[in-house]
mmCIF file of C-alpha atoms in Angstrom:
data_model
loop_
_atom_site.group_PDB
_atom_site.id
_atom_site.type_symbol
_atom_site.label_atom_id
_atom_site.label_comp_id
_atom_site.label_asym_id
_atom_site.label_seq_id
_atom_site.Cartn_x
_atom_site.Cartn_y
_atom_site.Cartn_z
ATOM 1 C CA MET A 1 23.708 98.904 33.784
ATOM 2 C CA PRO A 2 21.348 95.874 32.640
ATOM 3 C CA GLU A 3 19.355 96.043 29.503
ATOM 4 C CA VAL A 4 15.950 97.711 29.990
ATOM 5 C CA PRO A 5 13.421 95.432 28.256
ATOM 6 C CA LEU A 6 11.481 96.225 24.701
ATOM 7 C CA GLY A 7 8.376 98.147 25.347
ATOM 8 C CA ALA A 8 9.551 99.183 29.204
ATOM 9 C CA PRO A 9 9.473 103.044 30.807
ATOM 10 C CA GLU A 10 12.731 104.289 31.035
ATOM 11 C CA VAL A 11 14.500 104.117 33.184
ATOM 12 C CA SER A 12 15.138 107.651 35.122
ATOM 13 C CA ARG A 13 18.366 108.914 35.496
ATOM 14 C CA LYS A 14 17.633 111.699 37.772
ATOM 15 C CA ARG A 15 17.246 111.210 41.710
ATOM 16 C CA SER A 16 13.184 110.831 42.090
ATOM 17 C CA ALA A 17 10.941 113.327 43.395
ATOM 18 C CA GLY A 18 10.081 111.447 46.772
ATOM 19 C CA PRO A 19 10.797 108.160 47.906
ATOM 20 C CA GLY A 20 6.413 106.954 47.170
ATOM 21 C CA PRO A 21 4.170 106.343 49.814
ATOM 22 C CA ILE A 22 6.162 103.820 53.180
ATOM 23 C CA PRO A 23 3.569 101.366 55.099
ATOM 24 C CA ASP A 24 3.210 102.368 58.385
ATOM 25 C CA LEU A 25 5.857 101.162 60.195
ATOM 26 C CA GLY A 26 5.923 103.897 62.671
ATOM 27 C CA PRO A 27 8.137 106.836 63.029
ATOM 28 C CA GLU A 28 10.823 105.923 64.425
ATOM 29 C CA ARG A 29 10.992 103.121 61.598
ATOM 30 C CA LYS A 30 9.804 105.355 59.258
ATOM 31 C CA ARG A 31 12.693 108.003 60.174
ATOM 32 C CA ALA A 32 15.852 104.136 60.299
ATOM 33 C CA CYS A 33 14.099 103.590 57.232
ATOM 34 C CA TRP A 34 14.761 106.418 54.568
ATOM 35 C CA GLY A 35 18.150 107.404 56.278
ATOM 36 C CA ILE A 36 19.437 103.782 55.682
ATOM 37 C CA LEU A 37 18.145 104.520 52.403
ATOM 38 C CA THR A 38 19.673 107.608 51.515
ATOM 39 C CA SER A 39 22.839 107.154 52.841
ATOM 40 C CA GLN A 40 22.471 103.652 50.663
ATOM 41 C CA GLY A 41 21.960 106.354 47.632
ATOM 42 C CA SER A 42 18.926 104.045 46.004
ATOM 43 C CA TRP A 43 17.273 107.523 44.640
ATOM 44 C CA ALA A 44 19.772 107.689 42.229
ATOM 45 C CA ASP A 45 19.028 106.041 38.529
ATOM 46 C CA ARG A 46 16.281 103.864 40.021
ATOM 47 C CA SER A 47 14.193 101.323 37.854
ATOM 48 C CA PRO A 48 10.137 100.804 38.410
ATOM 49 C CA LEU A 49 11.135 97.723 39.986
ATOM 50 C CA HIS A 50 12.762 99.769 42.498
ATOM 51 C CA GLU A 51 9.257 101.289 42.833
ATOM 52 C CA ALA A 52 6.753 98.083 42.717
ATOM 53 C CA ALA A 53 9.716 96.740 45.431
ATOM 54 C CA SER A 54 10.186 99.681 47.418
ATOM 55 C CA GLN A 55 5.808 100.319 47.361
ATOM 56 C CA GLY A 56 4.745 97.017 48.404
ATOM 57 C CA ARG A 57 3.298 96.914 45.015
ATOM 58 C CA LEU A 58 2.965 93.271 44.245
ATOM 59 C CA LEU A 59 1.523 92.800 41.089
ATOM 60 C CA ALA A 60 3.388 95.584 39.391
ATOM 61 C CA LEU A 61 6.333 93.924 40.401
ATOM 62 C CA ARG A 62 4.723 90.451 38.527
ATOM 63 C CA THR A 63 4.081 92.714 35.333
ATOM 64 C CA LEU A 64 7.197 93.984 35.148
ATOM 65 C CA LEU A 65 8.514 90.995 35.691
ATOM 66 C CA ALA A 66 7.116 88.916 33.485
ATOM 67 C CA GLN A 67 6.992 92.183 30.838
ATOM 68 C CA GLY A 68 11.206 90.971 31.181
ATOM 69 C CA TYR A 69 12.724 92.963 34.024
ATOM 70 C CA HIS A 70 15.506 91.306 35.586
ATOM 71 C CA ALA A 71 14.864 91.185 38.698
ATOM 72 C CA ASN A 72 18.726 92.090 39.270
ATOM 73 C CA ILE A 73 19.073 95.062 37.723
ATOM 74 C CA VAL A 74 20.965 97.754 40.070
ATOM 75 C CA THR A 75 20.922 101.023 40.432
ATOM 76 C CA ILE A 76 24.521 103.053 40.243
ATOM 77 C CA ASP A 77 24.941 102.189 43.682
ATOM 78 C CA HIS A 78 24.630 98.615 43.203
ATOM 79 C CA VAL A 79 20.615 98.786 45.393
ATOM 80 C CA THR A 80 18.390 95.392 44.064
ATOM 81 C CA PRO A 81 14.867 95.438 44.507
ATOM 82 C CA LEU A 82 15.223 93.327 46.969
ATOM 83 C CA HIS A 83 17.477 95.405 48.501
ATOM 84 C CA GLU A 84 13.974 97.923 48.677
ATOM 85 C CA ALA A 85 11.404 95.436 50.011
ATOM 86 C CA CYS A 86 13.359 93.961 52.526
ATOM 87 C CA LEU A 87 13.717 97.262 53.346
ATOM 88 C CA LEU A 88 10.541 97.851 54.011
ATOM 89 C CA GLY A 89 9.101 94.548 54.908
ATOM 90 C CA HIS A 90 7.550 93.130 51.778
ATOM 91 C CA VAL A 91 7.325 89.553 52.345
ATOM 92 C CA ALA A 92 5.157 88.875 49.088
ATOM 93 C CA CYS A 93 7.794 91.418 47.181
ATOM 94 C CA VAL A 94 10.788 89.352 48.634
ATOM 95 C CA ARG A 95 8.980 85.973 47.561
ATOM 96 C CA ALA A 96 7.979 86.751 44.035
ATOM 97 C CA LEU A 97 11.655 88.836 43.173
ATOM 98 C CA ILE A 98 13.322 85.188 45.039
ATOM 99 C CA ASN A 99 11.218 82.398 42.594
ATOM 100 C CA ALA A 100 12.150 85.460 39.431
ATOM 101 C CA GLY A 101 16.926 84.729 40.485
ATOM 102 C CA ALA A 102 17.400 87.764 42.382
ATOM 103 C CA HIS A 103 20.247 87.207 43.985
ATOM 104 C CA VAL A 104 19.635 86.671 47.841
ATOM 105 C CA ASN A 105 24.020 87.991 48.676
ATOM 106 C CA ALA A 106 23.476 90.650 46.879
ATOM 107 C CA ALA A 107 25.526 93.914 48.261
ATOM 108 C CA THR A 108 25.393 97.369 47.640
ATOM 109 C CA ILE A 109 28.935 99.169 47.108
ATOM 110 C CA ASP A 110 29.353 100.031 51.018
ATOM 111 C CA GLY A 111 28.848 96.288 51.706
ATOM 112 C CA THR A 112 24.991 96.314 53.458
ATOM 113 C CA THR A 113 22.774 92.825 51.175
ATOM 114 C CA PRO A 114 19.669 92.287 52.113
ATOM 115 C CA LEU A 115 19.783 90.479 55.390
ATOM 116 C CA TYR A 116 20.719 93.686 56.585
ATOM 117 C CA ASN A 117 18.253 95.943 54.967
ATOM 118 C CA CYS A 118 15.700 93.065 56.139
ATOM 119 C CA CYS A 119 16.981 93.574 60.507
ATOM 120 C CA ALA A 120 17.393 97.223 59.497
ATOM 121 C CA SER A 121 13.130 96.967 59.083
ATOM 122 C CA GLY A 122 12.973 93.861 62.084
ATOM 123 C CA SER A 123 10.828 92.237 59.412
ATOM 124 C CA VAL A 124 11.261 88.598 60.106
ATOM 125 C CA GLY A 125 8.819 87.524 58.107
ATOM 126 C CA CYS A 126 11.600 88.555 54.940
ATOM 127 C CA LEU A 127 14.300 86.921 56.620
ATOM 128 C CA ASP A 128 13.729 84.249 56.762
ATOM 129 C CA LEU A 129 12.534 83.894 53.032
ATOM 130 C CA LEU A 130 16.063 85.257 52.494
ATOM 131 C CA LEU A 131 17.957 81.911 54.769
ATOM 132 C CA GLN A 132 16.179 79.604 53.226
ATOM 133 C CA ASN A 133 17.000 81.107 49.866
ATOM 134 C CA GLY A 134 21.650 80.962 50.754
ATOM 135 C CA ALA A 135 21.616 83.783 52.510
ATOM 136 C CA HIS A 136 25.603 84.341 54.665
ATOM 137 C CA THR A 137 24.372 85.170 58.110
ATOM 138 C CA HIS A 138 27.615 87.337 58.081
ATOM 139 C CA THR A 139 30.282 89.178 55.094
ATOM 140 C CA GLN A 140 33.149 88.078 53.710
ATOM 141 C CA HIS A 141 34.345 91.445 54.871
ATOM 142 C CA LYS A 142 35.169 92.474 58.197
ATOM 143 C CA HIS A 143 34.566 95.711 58.243
ATOM 144 C CA PHE A 144 31.110 95.520 55.937
ATOM 145 C CA PRO A 145 27.659 96.017 57.948
ATOM 146 C CA SER A 146 26.932 93.462 60.284
ATOM 147 C CA ALA A 147 22.974 91.226 59.748
ATOM 148 C CA LEU A 148 23.111 90.512 63.189
ATOM 149 C CA HIS A 149 25.564 94.039 64.511
ATOM 150 C CA GLU A 150 22.847 95.324 63.409
ATOM 151 C CA ALA A 151 19.643 93.345 64.909
ATOM 152 C CA CYS A 152 21.733 93.957 68.014
ATOM 153 C CA LYS A 153 21.288 97.774 67.833
ATOM 154 C CA ARG A 154 17.520 97.787 66.240
ATOM 155 C CA GLY A 155 16.468 95.473 68.671
ATOM 156 C CA SER A 156 15.257 92.781 66.934
ATOM 157 C CA SER A 157 15.606 90.491 68.998
ATOM 158 C CA GLN A 158 13.369 87.580 66.742
ATOM 159 C CA CYS A 159 16.050 88.515 63.886
ATOM 160 C CA VAL A 160 18.483 87.415 66.361
ATOM 161 C CA GLU A 161 16.638 84.618 67.609
ATOM 162 C CA SER A 162 16.701 84.116 64.089
ATOM 163 C CA LEU A 163 20.282 84.354 63.178
ATOM 164 C CA LEU A 164 21.764 82.127 65.526
ATOM 165 C CA SER A 165 19.380 79.410 64.607
ATOM 166 C CA HIS A 166 20.424 79.537 61.174
ATOM 167 C CA GLY A 167 23.926 79.269 61.969
ATOM 168 C CA ALA A 168 25.448 83.643 62.832
ATOM 169 C CA ASP A 169 28.243 83.662 65.609
ATOM 170 C CA PRO A 170 27.116 85.383 68.441
ATOM 171 C CA ASP A 171 31.138 86.435 68.327
ATOM 172 C CA TYR A 172 31.388 87.595 65.323
ATOM 173 C CA GLU A 173 33.157 90.738 65.908
ATOM 174 C CA VAL A 174 32.765 94.204 63.218
ATOM 175 C CA SER A 175 36.615 96.112 64.074
ATOM 176 C CA HIS A 176 34.618 99.451 64.697
ATOM 177 C CA LEU A 177 31.402 97.651 65.921
ATOM 178 C CA GLY A 178 33.412 95.722 68.773
ATOM 179 C CA SER A 179 30.618 92.433 69.155
ATOM 180 C CA PRO A 180 26.424 92.156 68.880
ATOM 181 C CA LEU A 181 26.569 91.706 73.007
ATOM 182 C CA TYR A 182 27.927 94.814 73.448
ATOM 183 C CA VAL A 183 26.208 96.159 70.266
ATOM 184 C CA SER A 184 23.227 94.781 72.398
ATOM 185 C CA CYS A 185 24.268 96.603 75.542
ATOM 186 C CA LEU A 186 25.603 100.429 74.314
ATOM 187 C CA HIS A 187 21.635 99.960 72.711
ATOM 188 C CA GLN A 188 20.341 98.611 76.078
ATOM 189 C CA HIS A 189 17.687 95.862 73.955
ATOM 190 C CA THR A 190 17.593 93.351 76.720
ATOM 191 C CA ALA A 191 15.973 90.434 75.372
ATOM 192 C CA CYS A 192 19.114 90.646 72.400
ATOM 193 C CA THR A 193 21.302 90.078 74.897
ATOM 194 C CA LYS A 194 19.296 87.619 76.545
ATOM 195 C CA ILE A 195 19.484 85.621 73.012
ATOM 196 C CA LEU A 196 23.480 86.065 73.622
ATOM 197 C CA LEU A 197 23.500 85.010 76.219
ATOM 198 C CA HIS A 198 21.944 81.795 75.906
ATOM 199 C CA ARG A 199 23.542 81.157 72.632
ATOM 200 C CA GLY A 200 26.527 81.515 73.895
ATOM 201 C CA ALA A 201 28.268 85.026 73.145
ATOM 202 C CA SER A 202 31.158 85.456 75.255
ATOM 203 C CA VAL A 203 30.228 87.666 78.029
ATOM 204 C CA ASN A 204 33.891 89.934 78.499
ATOM 205 C CA MET A 205 34.049 90.612 74.480
ATOM 206 C CA GLY A 206 33.382 93.746 74.052
ATOM 207 C CA ARG A 207 34.797 96.715 71.873
ATOM 208 C CA GLY A 208 39.186 97.275 72.159
ATOM 209 C CA GLY A 209 39.350 97.511 75.974
ATOM 210 C CA GLU A 210 35.418 98.270 77.243
ATOM 211 C CA SER A 211 33.576 94.811 77.876
ATOM 212 C CA PRO A 212 29.587 94.843 77.846
ATOM 213 C CA LEU A 213 29.449 94.538 81.144
ATOM 214 C CA HIS A 214 31.271 98.323 80.467
ATOM 215 C CA ALA A 215 28.442 99.054 77.935
ATOM 216 C CA ALA A 216 26.024 98.387 80.299
ATOM 217 C CA VAL A 217 26.814 100.149 83.301
ATOM 218 C CA ARG A 218 27.366 103.172 81.052
ATOM 219 C CA GLN A 219 24.147 103.033 80.075
ATOM 220 C CA ASP A 220 22.566 102.106 83.945
ATOM 221 C CA SER A 221 21.190 99.227 83.052
ATOM 222 C CA ALA A 222 20.422 96.901 85.654
ATOM 223 C CA ASP A 223 18.949 94.224 84.448
ATOM 224 C CA GLN A 224 21.278 93.260 81.976
ATOM 225 C CA VAL A 225 24.044 94.712 85.044
ATOM 226 C CA SER A 226 22.231 91.583 86.346
ATOM 227 C CA MET A 227 22.566 89.062 83.536
ATOM 228 C CA LEU A 228 25.849 90.119 82.594
ATOM 229 C CA LEU A 229 26.954 89.542 86.381
ATOM 230 C CA ASP A 230 25.221 85.579 86.209
ATOM 231 C CA TYR A 231 26.852 84.977 82.995
ATOM 232 C CA GLY A 232 30.544 85.079 84.477
ATOM 233 C CA ALA A 233 31.014 88.779 83.441
ATOM 234 C CA ASP A 234 34.426 89.670 84.542
ATOM 235 C CA VAL A 235 34.001 92.632 87.094
ATOM 236 C CA ASN A 236 37.505 93.590 87.571
ATOM 237 C CA LEU A 237 38.442 94.251 83.708
ATOM 238 C CA ARG A 238 39.563 97.283 82.129
ATOM 239 C CA ASP A 239 39.037 99.752 80.225
ATOM 240 C CA SER A 240 40.595 101.761 78.197
ATOM 241 C CA ASN A 241 41.283 104.234 80.411
ATOM 242 C CA HIS A 242 42.031 101.883 82.868
ATOM 243 C CA GLN A 243 38.589 102.317 84.587
ATOM 244 C CA ARG A 244 36.433 98.942 86.239
ATOM 245 C CA PRO A 245 32.856 98.594 85.921
ATOM 246 C CA VAL A 246 31.646 100.033 89.440
ATOM 247 C CA GLU A 247 33.823 103.105 89.295
ATOM 248 C CA LEU A 248 31.493 103.725 85.753
ATOM 249 C CA ALA A 249 28.782 103.396 88.137
ATOM 250 C CA ALA A 250 26.480 106.143 88.769
ATOM 251 C CA PRO A 251 26.682 107.197 92.530
ATOM 252 C CA GLY A 252 23.436 106.114 94.780
ATOM 253 C CA GLY A 253 22.080 104.569 91.295
ATOM 254 C CA LYS A 254 20.682 100.795 91.291
ATOM 255 C CA THR A 255 23.905 98.696 89.801
ATOM 256 C CA LYS A 256 25.911 100.631 91.779
ATOM 257 C CA GLN A 257 24.372 99.233 93.892
ATOM 258 C CA ILE A 258 24.037 95.404 92.338
ATOM 259 C CA LEU A 259 28.232 95.965 92.013
ATOM 260 C CA LEU A 260 28.909 96.991 95.017
ATOM 261 C CA ALA A 261 26.601 93.995 96.197
ATOM 262 C CA PHE A 262 28.095 91.041 94.264
ATOM 263 C CA GLU A 263 32.163 91.928 94.716
ATOM 264 C CA VAL A 264 30.737 91.456 98.581
ATOM 265 C CA SER A 265 29.380 88.666 98.033
ATOM 266 C CA PRO A 266 31.205 86.681 94.891
ATOM 267 C CA ARG A 267 29.100 84.290 92.709
ATOM 268 C CA THR A 268 27.649 81.343 94.169
ATOM 269 C CA LEU A 269 28.853 77.140 94.079
ATOM 270 C CA CYS A 270 26.265 76.925 92.007
ATOM 271 C CA GLN A 271 26.484 79.742 89.986
ATOM 272 C CA LEU A 272 30.298 78.360 89.425
ATOM 273 C CA CYS A 273 29.417 74.682 88.618
ATOM 274 C CA ARG A 274 26.690 76.026 86.001
ATOM 275 C CA LEU A 275 29.096 78.386 84.012
ATOM 276 C CA GLN A 276 32.107 75.832 84.170
ATOM 277 C CA ILE A 277 29.150 72.855 82.867
ATOM 278 C CA ARG A 278 28.398 75.701 80.163
ATOM 279 C CA LYS A 279 32.368 75.859 78.852
ATOM 280 C CA LEU A 280 32.960 72.124 78.506
ATOM 281 C CA ILE A 281 30.042 71.008 77.035
ATOM 282 C CA GLY A 282 30.629 74.212 74.917
ATOM 283 C CA ARG A 283 28.033 77.149 72.495
ATOM 284 C CA SER A 284 27.589 74.974 69.287
ATOM 285 C CA ARG A 285 26.033 72.447 71.460
ATOM 286 C CA LEU A 286 24.181 74.183 73.973
ATOM 287 C CA LYS A 287 20.916 73.795 71.335
ATOM 288 C CA HIS A 288 21.031 70.784 72.019
ATOM 289 C CA LEU A 289 21.057 70.981 75.990
ATOM 290 C CA PRO A 290 16.586 70.226 75.926
ATOM 291 C CA HIS A 291 17.133 66.415 74.582
ATOM 292 C CA LEU A 292 19.792 65.654 76.655
ATOM 293 C CA PRO A 293 18.720 62.242 78.922
ATOM 294 C CA LEU A 294 18.044 64.701 81.584
ATOM 295 C CA PRO A 295 15.817 66.278 84.723
ATOM 296 C CA SER A 296 14.066 69.065 83.745
ATOM 297 C CA MET A 297 14.800 70.746 86.312
ATOM 298 C CA LEU A 298 18.573 69.973 85.446
ATOM 299 C CA THR A 299 17.995 71.195 81.706
ATOM 300 C CA HIS A 300 16.786 74.562 83.532
ATOM 301 C CA TYR A 301 19.520 74.587 85.446
ATOM 302 C CA LEU A 302 22.777 74.627 82.820
ATOM 303 C CA GLU A 303 20.223 77.199 80.105
ATOM 304 C CA HIS A 304 19.427 80.072 82.848
ATOM 305 C CA THR A 305 14.841 79.198 83.114
#
């Protein structure tokens, strides 16, 4: 453990009796944050600085830093005060900790970063602060938690947009989760799916043998199925059970109707041209489409807007 300054309260080595007050984030968000806190083991060996950061007590946090508490003091599981502040979305505390030298890429023993916690809480303000101060959009190890995957899982579309704007790879694959697009489709977050596809995510990259279209069909998400087809999803891909998406669709449902209609009326020449042009432009250059000297109608056509 890092040194505790003279005169500072002794750091308890016992599990705290309670997590302290949690801001009004809504029942679902509270449960999500609580689950992440306990899974990270962050109640063990917590310092007063952790408590202040977790509860958003900016004055107390600044006082403790002024008394000599180190901004990167860690628990037994390597949870830092910055992890805590990001998980509860306390922007002012995050800024104060960064200004005090907090490591924006600090990782817990299971690889969780402050950036991941921002996506878990849906705090775009905290996430932007981290990215502006050098936070990495991806970890070095593919099996570690991914901020982009977490944002897609939670439906934090603003976090997805911000991560991609700062260079995150929309096709970053985690072995046990698959692609971000697959996660988004699996959890039925249409806004995240649209952002990923707009930024050039590979429409057929999923998890194992299952494509994002398979995931969308399993969830009976007609809006996502239509969107995936519009971006070039392959209806003939088969999953690990050798089934095509149409074979997974609920009989009589809207998803089934969309897939059956697509099979008898393939993509138009207009759609095929758009897909091919976007492919030739390349994913890294799609963001420059609005700046090309093209008529607005053509720009909108290429951007799917």
